[in-house]
mmCIF file with all atom_site columns, C-alpha atoms in Angstrom:
data_model
loop_
_atom_site.group_PDB
_atom_site.id
_atom_site.type_symbol
_atom_site.label_atom_id
_atom_site.label_alt_id
_atom_site.label_comp_id
_atom_site.label_asym_id
_atom_site.label_entity_id
_atom_site.label_seq_id
_atom_site.pdbx_PDB_ins_code
_atom_site.Cartn_x
_atom_site.Cartn_y
_atom_site.Cartn_z
_atom_site.occupancy
_atom_site.B_iso_or_equiv
_atom_site.pdbx_formal_charge
_atom_site.auth_seq_id
_atom_site.auth_comp_id
_atom_site.auth_asym_id
_atom_site.auth_atom_id
_atom_site.pdbx_PDB_model_num
ATOM 1   C CA . ASP G 1 1   ? 292.369 -21.644 192.164 1.00 0.00 ? 13  ASP G CA 1
ATOM 2   C CA . GLU G 1 2   ? 292.933 -20.744 188.496 1.00 0.00 ? 14  GLU G CA 1
ATOM 3   C CA . LYS G 1 3   ? 289.708 -22.495 187.538 1.00 0.00 ? 15  LYS G CA 1
ATOM 4   C CA . SER G 1 4   ? 287.474 -20.149 189.492 1.00 0.00 ? 16  SER G CA 1
ATOM 5   C CA . ASP G 1 5   ? 286.842 -16.501 190.241 1.00 0.00 ? 17  ASP G CA 1
ATOM 6   C CA . VAL G 1 6   ? 284.538 -14.563 192.527 1.00 0.00 ? 18  VAL G CA 1
ATOM 7   C CA . THR G 1 7   ? 283.064 -11.125 191.863 1.00 0.00 ? 19  THR G CA 1
ATOM 8   C CA . LEU G 1 8   ? 281.383 -9.032  194.522 1.00 0.00 ? 20  LEU G CA 1
ATOM 9   C CA . SER G 1 9   ? 279.609 -5.850  193.471 1.00 0.00 ? 21  SER G CA 1
ATOM 10  C CA . TYR G 1 10  ? 277.516 -3.122  195.047 1.00 0.00 ? 22  TYR G CA 1
ATOM 11  C CA . ASP G 1 11  ? 275.558 -0.513  193.086 1.00 0.00 ? 23  ASP G CA 1
ATOM 12  C CA . GLN G 1 12  ? 273.535 2.436   194.261 1.00 0.00 ? 24  GLN G CA 1
ATOM 13  C CA . TYR G 1 13  ? 271.625 5.032   192.288 1.00 0.00 ? 25  TYR G CA 1
ATOM 14  C CA . LYS G 1 14  ? 268.941 7.669   192.696 1.00 0.00 ? 26  LYS G CA 1
ATOM 15  C CA . ALA G 1 15  ? 266.729 8.936   189.907 1.00 0.00 ? 27  ALA G CA 1
ATOM 16  C CA . ASP G 1 16  ? 263.907 11.348  189.164 1.00 0.00 ? 28  ASP G CA 1
ATOM 17  C CA . TYR G 1 17  ? 261.603 10.484  186.275 1.00 0.00 ? 29  TYR G CA 1
ATOM 18  C CA . PHE G 1 18  ? 258.259 11.274  184.703 1.00 0.00 ? 30  PHE G CA 1
ATOM 19  C CA . TYR G 1 19  ? 255.807 9.579   182.343 1.00 0.00 ? 31  TYR G CA 1
ATOM 20  C CA . THR G 1 20  ? 253.045 10.917  180.168 1.00 0.00 ? 32  THR G CA 1
ATOM 21  C CA . ASP G 1 21  ? 249.831 8.994   179.604 1.00 0.00 ? 33  ASP G CA 1
ATOM 22  C CA . SER G 1 22  ? 249.452 6.627   176.630 1.00 0.00 ? 34  SER G CA 1
ATOM 23  C CA . ASN G 1 23  ? 247.855 9.388   174.534 1.00 0.00 ? 35  ASN G CA 1
ATOM 24  C CA . ARG G 1 24  ? 250.916 11.553  175.133 1.00 0.00 ? 36  ARG G CA 1
ATOM 25  C CA . LYS G 1 25  ? 248.812 14.391  176.528 1.00 0.00 ? 37  LYS G CA 1
ATOM 26  C CA . GLN G 1 26  ? 251.205 16.835  178.110 1.00 0.00 ? 38  GLN G CA 1
ATOM 27  C CA . ASN G 1 27  ? 248.706 17.855  180.803 1.00 0.00 ? 39  ASN G CA 1
ATOM 28  C CA . LEU G 1 28  ? 248.794 14.329  182.337 1.00 0.00 ? 40  LEU G CA 1
ATOM 29  C CA . LYS G 1 29  ? 252.422 14.071  183.443 1.00 0.00 ? 41  LYS G CA 1
ATOM 30  C CA . LYS G 1 30  ? 253.245 11.604  186.217 1.00 0.00 ? 42  LYS G CA 1
ATOM 31  C CA . TYR G 1 31  ? 256.360 12.221  188.299 1.00 0.00 ? 43  TYR G CA 1
ATOM 32  C CA . GLY G 1 32  ? 258.364 9.854   190.464 1.00 0.00 ? 44  GLY G CA 1
ATOM 33  C CA . THR G 1 33  ? 261.656 9.146   192.220 1.00 0.00 ? 45  THR G CA 1
ATOM 34  C CA . ALA G 1 34  ? 263.671 5.972   192.761 1.00 0.00 ? 46  ALA G CA 1
ATOM 35  C CA . ASP G 1 35  ? 266.444 4.947   195.162 1.00 0.00 ? 47  ASP G CA 1
ATOM 36  C CA . ASN G 1 36  ? 268.086 1.598   194.401 1.00 0.00 ? 48  ASN G CA 1
ATOM 37  C CA . TYR G 1 37  ? 270.696 -0.444  196.291 1.00 0.00 ? 49  TYR G CA 1
ATOM 38  C CA . THR G 1 38  ? 271.965 -3.770  194.875 1.00 0.00 ? 50  THR G CA 1
ATOM 39  C CA . GLY G 1 39  ? 274.567 -6.269  196.048 1.00 0.00 ? 51  GLY G CA 1
ATOM 40  C CA . LYS G 1 40  ? 275.661 -9.264  193.972 1.00 0.00 ? 52  LYS G CA 1
ATOM 41  C CA . LEU G 1 41  ? 278.034 -12.195 194.418 1.00 0.00 ? 53  LEU G CA 1
ATOM 42  C CA . ILE G 1 42  ? 279.068 -14.165 191.303 1.00 0.00 ? 54  ILE G CA 1
ATOM 43  C CA . TYR G 1 43  ? 281.069 -17.392 191.394 1.00 0.00 ? 55  TYR G CA 1
ATOM 44  C CA . ASN G 1 44  ? 282.465 -18.704 188.085 1.00 0.00 ? 56  ASN G CA 1
ATOM 45  C CA . TYR G 1 45  ? 284.013 -22.157 187.916 1.00 0.00 ? 57  TYR G CA 1
ATOM 46  C CA . GLN G 1 46  ? 285.706 -23.815 184.935 1.00 0.00 ? 58  GLN G CA 1
ATOM 47  C CA . LEU G 1 47  ? 284.743 -27.492 185.360 1.00 0.00 ? 59  LEU G CA 1
ATOM 48  C CA . SER G 1 48  ? 286.787 -28.672 182.351 1.00 0.00 ? 60  SER G CA 1
ATOM 49  C CA . PRO G 1 49  ? 288.205 -27.180 179.143 1.00 0.00 ? 61  PRO G CA 1
ATOM 50  C CA . THR G 1 50  ? 284.691 -27.488 177.634 1.00 0.00 ? 62  THR G CA 1
ATOM 51  C CA . ALA G 1 51  ? 282.372 -26.864 180.604 1.00 0.00 ? 63  ALA G CA 1
ATOM 52  C CA . SER G 1 52  ? 281.784 -23.988 183.025 1.00 0.00 ? 64  SER G CA 1
ATOM 53  C CA . ASN G 1 53  ? 279.371 -23.056 185.762 1.00 0.00 ? 65  ASN G CA 1
ATOM 54  C CA . LYS G 1 54  ? 278.199 -19.670 187.037 1.00 0.00 ? 66  LYS G CA 1
ATOM 55  C CA . LEU G 1 55  ? 276.327 -19.131 190.301 1.00 0.00 ? 67  LEU G CA 1
ATOM 56  C CA . SER G 1 56  ? 274.978 -15.684 191.245 1.00 0.00 ? 68  SER G CA 1
ATOM 57  C CA . VAL G 1 57  ? 273.269 -14.513 194.414 1.00 0.00 ? 69  VAL G CA 1
ATOM 58  C CA . SER G 1 58  ? 271.806 -11.016 194.629 1.00 0.00 ? 70  SER G CA 1
ATOM 59  C CA . SER G 1 59  ? 269.911 -8.790  197.008 1.00 0.00 ? 71  SER G CA 1
ATOM 60  C CA . SER G 1 60  ? 268.471 -5.381  196.307 1.00 0.00 ? 72  SER G CA 1
ATOM 61  C CA . GLU G 1 61  ? 266.169 -2.870  197.850 1.00 0.00 ? 73  GLU G CA 1
ATOM 62  C CA . TYR G 1 62  ? 264.504 0.030   196.175 1.00 0.00 ? 74  TYR G CA 1
ATOM 63  C CA . ASP G 1 63  ? 262.189 2.797   197.210 1.00 0.00 ? 75  ASP G CA 1
ATOM 64  C CA . THR G 1 64  ? 259.996 4.525   194.667 1.00 0.00 ? 76  THR G CA 1
ATOM 65  C CA . VAL G 1 65  ? 257.530 7.331   194.857 1.00 0.00 ? 77  VAL G CA 1
ATOM 66  C CA . TYR G 1 66  ? 255.098 7.424   191.947 1.00 0.00 ? 78  TYR G CA 1
ATOM 67  C CA . ASN G 1 67  ? 252.255 9.960   191.923 1.00 0.00 ? 79  ASN G CA 1
ATOM 68  C CA . LYS G 1 68  ? 252.811 10.467  195.670 1.00 0.00 ? 80  LYS G CA 1
ATOM 69  C CA . TYR G 1 69  ? 252.450 6.698   196.319 1.00 0.00 ? 81  TYR G CA 1
ATOM 70  C CA . ALA G 1 70  ? 255.498 5.243   198.107 1.00 0.00 ? 82  ALA G CA 1
ATOM 71  C CA . THR G 1 71  ? 256.681 1.667   197.521 1.00 0.00 ? 83  THR G CA 1
ATOM 72  C CA . ASN G 1 72  ? 259.535 -0.149  199.265 1.00 0.00 ? 84  ASN G CA 1
ATOM 73  C CA . ILE G 1 73  ? 260.613 -3.493  197.758 1.00 0.00 ? 85  ILE G CA 1
ATOM 74  C CA . LYS G 1 74  ? 263.316 -5.967  198.731 1.00 0.00 ? 86  LYS G CA 1
ATOM 75  C CA . THR G 1 75  ? 264.366 -8.500  196.070 1.00 0.00 ? 87  THR G CA 1
ATOM 76  C CA . THR G 1 76  ? 266.439 -11.633 196.599 1.00 0.00 ? 88  THR G CA 1
ATOM 77  C CA . GLY G 1 77  ? 267.662 -13.721 193.676 1.00 0.00 ? 89  GLY G CA 1
ATOM 78  C CA . VAL G 1 78  ? 269.641 -16.824 192.744 1.00 0.00 ? 90  VAL G CA 1
ATOM 79  C CA . GLN G 1 79  ? 270.841 -17.632 189.224 1.00 0.00 ? 91  GLN G CA 1
ATOM 80  C CA . GLU G 1 80  ? 272.608 -20.809 188.081 1.00 0.00 ? 92  GLU G CA 1
ATOM 81  C CA . GLN G 1 81  ? 274.038 -21.281 184.582 1.00 0.00 ? 93  GLN G CA 1
ATOM 82  C CA . PHE G 1 82  ? 275.887 -24.250 183.072 1.00 0.00 ? 94  PHE G CA 1
ATOM 83  C CA . THR G 1 83  ? 277.664 -23.964 179.697 1.00 0.00 ? 95  THR G CA 1
ATOM 84  C CA . ARG G 1 84  ? 279.223 -26.792 177.711 1.00 0.00 ? 96  ARG G CA 1
ATOM 85  C CA . LYS G 1 85  ? 280.979 -26.809 174.357 1.00 0.00 ? 97  LYS G CA 1
ATOM 86  C CA . ILE G 1 86  ? 280.106 -29.942 172.383 1.00 0.00 ? 98  ILE G CA 1
ATOM 87  C CA . GLY G 1 87  ? 282.532 -30.673 169.576 1.00 0.00 ? 99  GLY G CA 1
ATOM 88  C CA . ASP G 1 88  ? 283.766 -27.786 167.463 1.00 0.00 ? 100 ASP G CA 1
ATOM 89  C CA . SER G 1 89  ? 280.393 -26.325 166.533 1.00 0.00 ? 101 SER G CA 1
ATOM 90  C CA . HIS G 1 90  ? 277.893 -26.402 169.445 1.00 0.00 ? 102 HIS G CA 1
ATOM 91  C CA . THR G 1 91  ? 277.767 -24.521 172.740 1.00 0.00 ? 103 THR G CA 1
ATOM 92  C CA . VAL G 1 92  ? 274.826 -25.423 174.976 1.00 0.00 ? 104 VAL G CA 1
ATOM 93  C CA . THR G 1 93  ? 273.778 -23.243 177.918 1.00 0.00 ? 105 THR G CA 1
ATOM 94  C CA . ALA G 1 94  ? 271.136 -24.156 180.493 1.00 0.00 ? 106 ALA G CA 1
ATOM 95  C CA . GLY G 1 95  ? 270.112 -22.654 183.779 1.00 0.00 ? 107 GLY G CA 1
ATOM 96  C CA . PHE G 1 96  ? 267.529 -21.237 186.109 1.00 0.00 ? 108 PHE G CA 1
ATOM 97  C CA . ASP G 1 97  ? 266.650 -17.910 187.721 1.00 0.00 ? 109 ASP G CA 1
ATOM 98  C CA . PHE G 1 98  ? 264.730 -17.430 190.957 1.00 0.00 ? 110 PHE G CA 1
ATOM 99  C CA . GLU G 1 99  ? 263.629 -14.097 192.383 1.00 0.00 ? 111 GLU G CA 1
ATOM 100 C CA . GLU G 1 100 ? 261.427 -13.142 195.285 1.00 0.00 ? 112 GLU G CA 1
ATOM 101 C CA . ASP G 1 101 ? 260.094 -9.631  195.766 1.00 0.00 ? 113 ASP G CA 1
ATOM 102 C CA . GLU G 1 102 ? 258.922 -8.642  199.220 1.00 0.00 ? 114 GLU G CA 1
ATOM 103 C CA . VAL G 1 103 ? 256.790 -5.512  199.061 1.00 0.00 ? 115 VAL G CA 1
ATOM 104 C CA . LEU G 1 104 ? 257.609 -4.022  202.454 1.00 0.00 ? 116 LEU G CA 1
ATOM 105 C CA . SER G 1 105 ? 255.213 -1.106  201.968 1.00 0.00 ? 117 SER G CA 1
ATOM 106 C CA . LEU G 1 106 ? 252.319 -3.621  201.596 1.00 0.00 ? 118 LEU G CA 1
ATOM 107 C CA . LYS G 1 107 ? 252.943 -5.460  204.875 1.00 0.00 ? 119 LYS G CA 1
ATOM 108 C CA . GLY G 1 108 ? 255.444 -7.882  203.341 1.00 0.00 ? 120 GLY G CA 1
ATOM 109 C CA . VAL G 1 109 ? 253.423 -9.212  200.375 1.00 0.00 ? 121 VAL G CA 1
ATOM 110 C CA . LYS G 1 110 ? 255.692 -11.659 198.503 1.00 0.00 ? 122 LYS G CA 1
ATOM 111 C CA . LEU G 1 111 ? 255.861 -12.284 194.766 1.00 0.00 ? 123 LEU G CA 1
ATOM 112 C CA . SER G 1 112 ? 258.127 -14.938 193.280 1.00 0.00 ? 124 SER G CA 1
ATOM 113 C CA . SER G 1 113 ? 259.288 -15.919 189.822 1.00 0.00 ? 125 SER G CA 1
ATOM 114 C CA . ARG G 1 114 ? 261.147 -18.965 188.570 1.00 0.00 ? 126 ARG G CA 1
ATOM 115 C CA . ALA G 1 115 ? 262.611 -19.423 185.123 1.00 0.00 ? 127 ALA G CA 1
ATOM 116 C CA . TYR G 1 116 ? 264.353 -22.306 183.374 1.00 0.00 ? 128 TYR G CA 1
ATOM 117 C CA . TYR G 1 117 ? 266.138 -21.935 180.054 1.00 0.00 ? 129 TYR G CA 1
ATOM 118 C CA . VAL G 1 118 ? 268.207 -23.772 177.463 1.00 0.00 ? 130 VAL G CA 1
ATOM 119 C CA . GLN G 1 119 ? 270.082 -22.374 174.456 1.00 0.00 ? 131 GLN G CA 1
ATOM 120 C CA . ASP G 1 120 ? 272.194 -23.857 171.663 1.00 0.00 ? 132 ASP G CA 1
ATOM 121 C CA . GLU G 1 121 ? 274.755 -21.902 169.613 1.00 0.00 ? 133 GLU G CA 1
ATOM 122 C CA . TRP G 1 122 ? 275.584 -23.777 166.434 1.00 0.00 ? 134 TRP G CA 1
ATOM 123 C CA . ASP G 1 123 ? 278.514 -22.540 164.307 1.00 0.00 ? 135 ASP G CA 1
ATOM 124 C CA . PHE G 1 124 ? 277.671 -24.466 161.161 1.00 0.00 ? 136 PHE G CA 1
ATOM 125 C CA . THR G 1 125 ? 280.377 -22.714 159.130 1.00 0.00 ? 137 THR G CA 1
ATOM 126 C CA . LYS G 1 126 ? 283.111 -20.197 159.982 1.00 0.00 ? 138 LYS G CA 1
ATOM 127 C CA . GLN G 1 127 ? 280.744 -17.414 158.900 1.00 0.00 ? 139 GLN G CA 1
ATOM 128 C CA . TRP G 1 128 ? 277.268 -18.673 159.882 1.00 0.00 ? 140 TRP G CA 1
ATOM 129 C CA . LYS G 1 129 ? 275.883 -19.162 163.402 1.00 0.00 ? 141 LYS G CA 1
ATOM 130 C CA . LEU G 1 130 ? 272.396 -20.250 164.460 1.00 0.00 ? 142 LEU G CA 1
ATOM 131 C CA . THR G 1 131 ? 271.380 -19.607 168.070 1.00 0.00 ? 143 THR G CA 1
ATOM 132 C CA . SER G 1 132 ? 268.089 -20.941 169.388 1.00 0.00 ? 144 SER G CA 1
ATOM 133 C CA . GLY G 1 133 ? 266.577 -21.290 172.819 1.00 0.00 ? 145 GLY G CA 1
ATOM 134 C CA . LEU G 1 134 ? 263.545 -21.678 175.027 1.00 0.00 ? 146 LEU G CA 1
ATOM 135 C CA . ARG G 1 135 ? 262.715 -20.063 178.357 1.00 0.00 ? 147 ARG G CA 1
ATOM 136 C CA . TYR G 1 136 ? 259.940 -21.069 180.748 1.00 0.00 ? 148 TYR G CA 1
ATOM 137 C CA . ASP G 1 137 ? 258.846 -18.460 183.298 1.00 0.00 ? 149 ASP G CA 1
ATOM 138 C CA . ASP G 1 138 ? 256.472 -19.095 186.190 1.00 0.00 ? 150 ASP G CA 1
ATOM 139 C CA . HIS G 1 139 ? 255.366 -16.028 188.173 1.00 0.00 ? 151 HIS G CA 1
ATOM 140 C CA . SER G 1 140 ? 253.268 -16.267 191.336 1.00 0.00 ? 152 SER G CA 1
ATOM 141 C CA . SER G 1 141 ? 250.864 -13.528 190.164 1.00 0.00 ? 153 SER G CA 1
ATOM 142 C CA . PHE G 1 142 ? 251.155 -13.498 186.369 1.00 0.00 ? 154 PHE G CA 1
ATOM 143 C CA . GLY G 1 143 ? 251.243 -17.215 185.470 1.00 0.00 ? 155 GLY G CA 1
ATOM 144 C CA . SER G 1 144 ? 253.461 -19.325 183.238 1.00 0.00 ? 156 SER G CA 1
ATOM 145 C CA . HIS G 1 145 ? 254.982 -18.350 179.902 1.00 0.00 ? 157 HIS G CA 1
ATOM 146 C CA . LEU G 1 146 ? 257.087 -20.316 177.398 1.00 0.00 ? 158 LEU G CA 1
ATOM 147 C CA . THR G 1 147 ? 259.102 -18.035 175.133 1.00 0.00 ? 159 THR G CA 1
ATOM 148 C CA . PRO G 1 148 ? 261.233 -18.985 172.108 1.00 0.00 ? 160 PRO G CA 1
ATOM 149 C CA . GLN G 1 149 ? 264.227 -17.212 170.597 1.00 0.00 ? 161 GLN G CA 1
ATOM 150 C CA . VAL G 1 150 ? 266.122 -17.816 167.350 1.00 0.00 ? 162 VAL G CA 1
ATOM 151 C CA . ASN G 1 151 ? 268.949 -15.801 165.792 1.00 0.00 ? 163 ASN G CA 1
ATOM 152 C CA . LEU G 1 152 ? 270.804 -16.340 162.531 1.00 0.00 ? 164 LEU G CA 1
ATOM 153 C CA . GLY G 1 153 ? 274.130 -14.530 162.240 1.00 0.00 ? 165 GLY G CA 1
ATOM 154 C CA . TYR G 1 154 ? 276.514 -14.036 159.334 1.00 0.00 ? 166 TYR G CA 1
ATOM 155 C CA . LYS G 1 155 ? 280.076 -12.767 159.911 1.00 0.00 ? 167 LYS G CA 1
ATOM 156 C CA . GLN G 1 156 ? 281.265 -11.009 156.749 1.00 0.00 ? 168 GLN G CA 1
ATOM 157 C CA . ASN G 1 157 ? 284.609 -10.032 158.304 1.00 0.00 ? 169 ASN G CA 1
ATOM 158 C CA . ASP G 1 158 ? 286.051 -8.978  161.692 1.00 0.00 ? 170 ASP G CA 1
ATOM 159 C CA . LYS G 1 159 ? 284.240 -5.629  161.510 1.00 0.00 ? 171 LYS G CA 1
ATOM 160 C CA . THR G 1 160 ? 280.909 -6.554  159.889 1.00 0.00 ? 172 THR G CA 1
ATOM 161 C CA . ASN G 1 161 ? 278.183 -8.914  161.143 1.00 0.00 ? 173 ASN G CA 1
ATOM 162 C CA . TYR G 1 162 ? 274.580 -9.360  160.023 1.00 0.00 ? 174 TYR G CA 1
ATOM 163 C CA . TYR G 1 163 ? 271.780 -10.790 162.161 1.00 0.00 ? 175 TYR G CA 1
ATOM 164 C CA . ILE G 1 164 ? 268.144 -11.685 161.784 1.00 0.00 ? 176 ILE G CA 1
ATOM 165 C CA . SER G 1 165 ? 266.294 -12.597 164.982 1.00 0.00 ? 177 SER G CA 1
ATOM 166 C CA . TYR G 1 166 ? 262.940 -13.608 166.348 1.00 0.00 ? 178 TYR G CA 1
ATOM 167 C CA . SER G 1 167 ? 262.257 -13.472 170.082 1.00 0.00 ? 179 SER G CA 1
ATOM 168 C CA . LYS G 1 168 ? 259.365 -13.432 172.473 1.00 0.00 ? 180 LYS G CA 1
ATOM 169 C CA . PHE G 1 169 ? 259.807 -12.540 176.111 1.00 0.00 ? 181 PHE G CA 1
ATOM 170 C CA . PHE G 1 170 ? 257.863 -12.129 179.323 1.00 0.00 ? 182 PHE G CA 1
ATOM 171 C CA . VAL G 1 171 ? 258.494 -9.399  181.862 1.00 0.00 ? 183 VAL G CA 1
ATOM 172 C CA . ALA G 1 172 ? 256.331 -9.282  184.972 1.00 0.00 ? 184 ALA G CA 1
ATOM 173 C CA . PRO G 1 173 ? 255.227 -5.800  186.006 1.00 0.00 ? 185 PRO G CA 1
ATOM 174 C CA . THR G 1 174 ? 257.236 -4.327  188.872 1.00 0.00 ? 186 THR G CA 1
ATOM 175 C CA . PRO G 1 175 ? 255.356 -4.213  192.148 1.00 0.00 ? 187 PRO G CA 1
#
């Protein structure tokens, strides 16, 4: 079907890293390792000339060792995004994200997060664009957060753009 496409991806990486404490004292280095495996399936569907839908399903597992403490986490996620062009100047995007972390190294403790968002891109001239949005996150351990975002862009020419932005965001700590 010309109106749809499917993408399947698999990524794997291993890393060694270290942190220093917040005072940047070199004698307090903290070392760690990470092994990450991620699979993702993305389905895009063009509903009409002005509307599209994107559904993503993902699964990942990662093992970390931080200061000799081992953690094994399995994450499952679903993302849904709907985009619609309204007239010549507005593009509205809305969707949700759901993720569940299962901390296998802590006897299967589960943490979940849900997020809902909406965004409007308004091309009010050929050179000026205003993008604004809201996102609501609800995390099982870290509560609810409503975060705004606004961006004003000016396109001087094909090679030069200027932006001024304000954003807040919430990121739950990794288990």
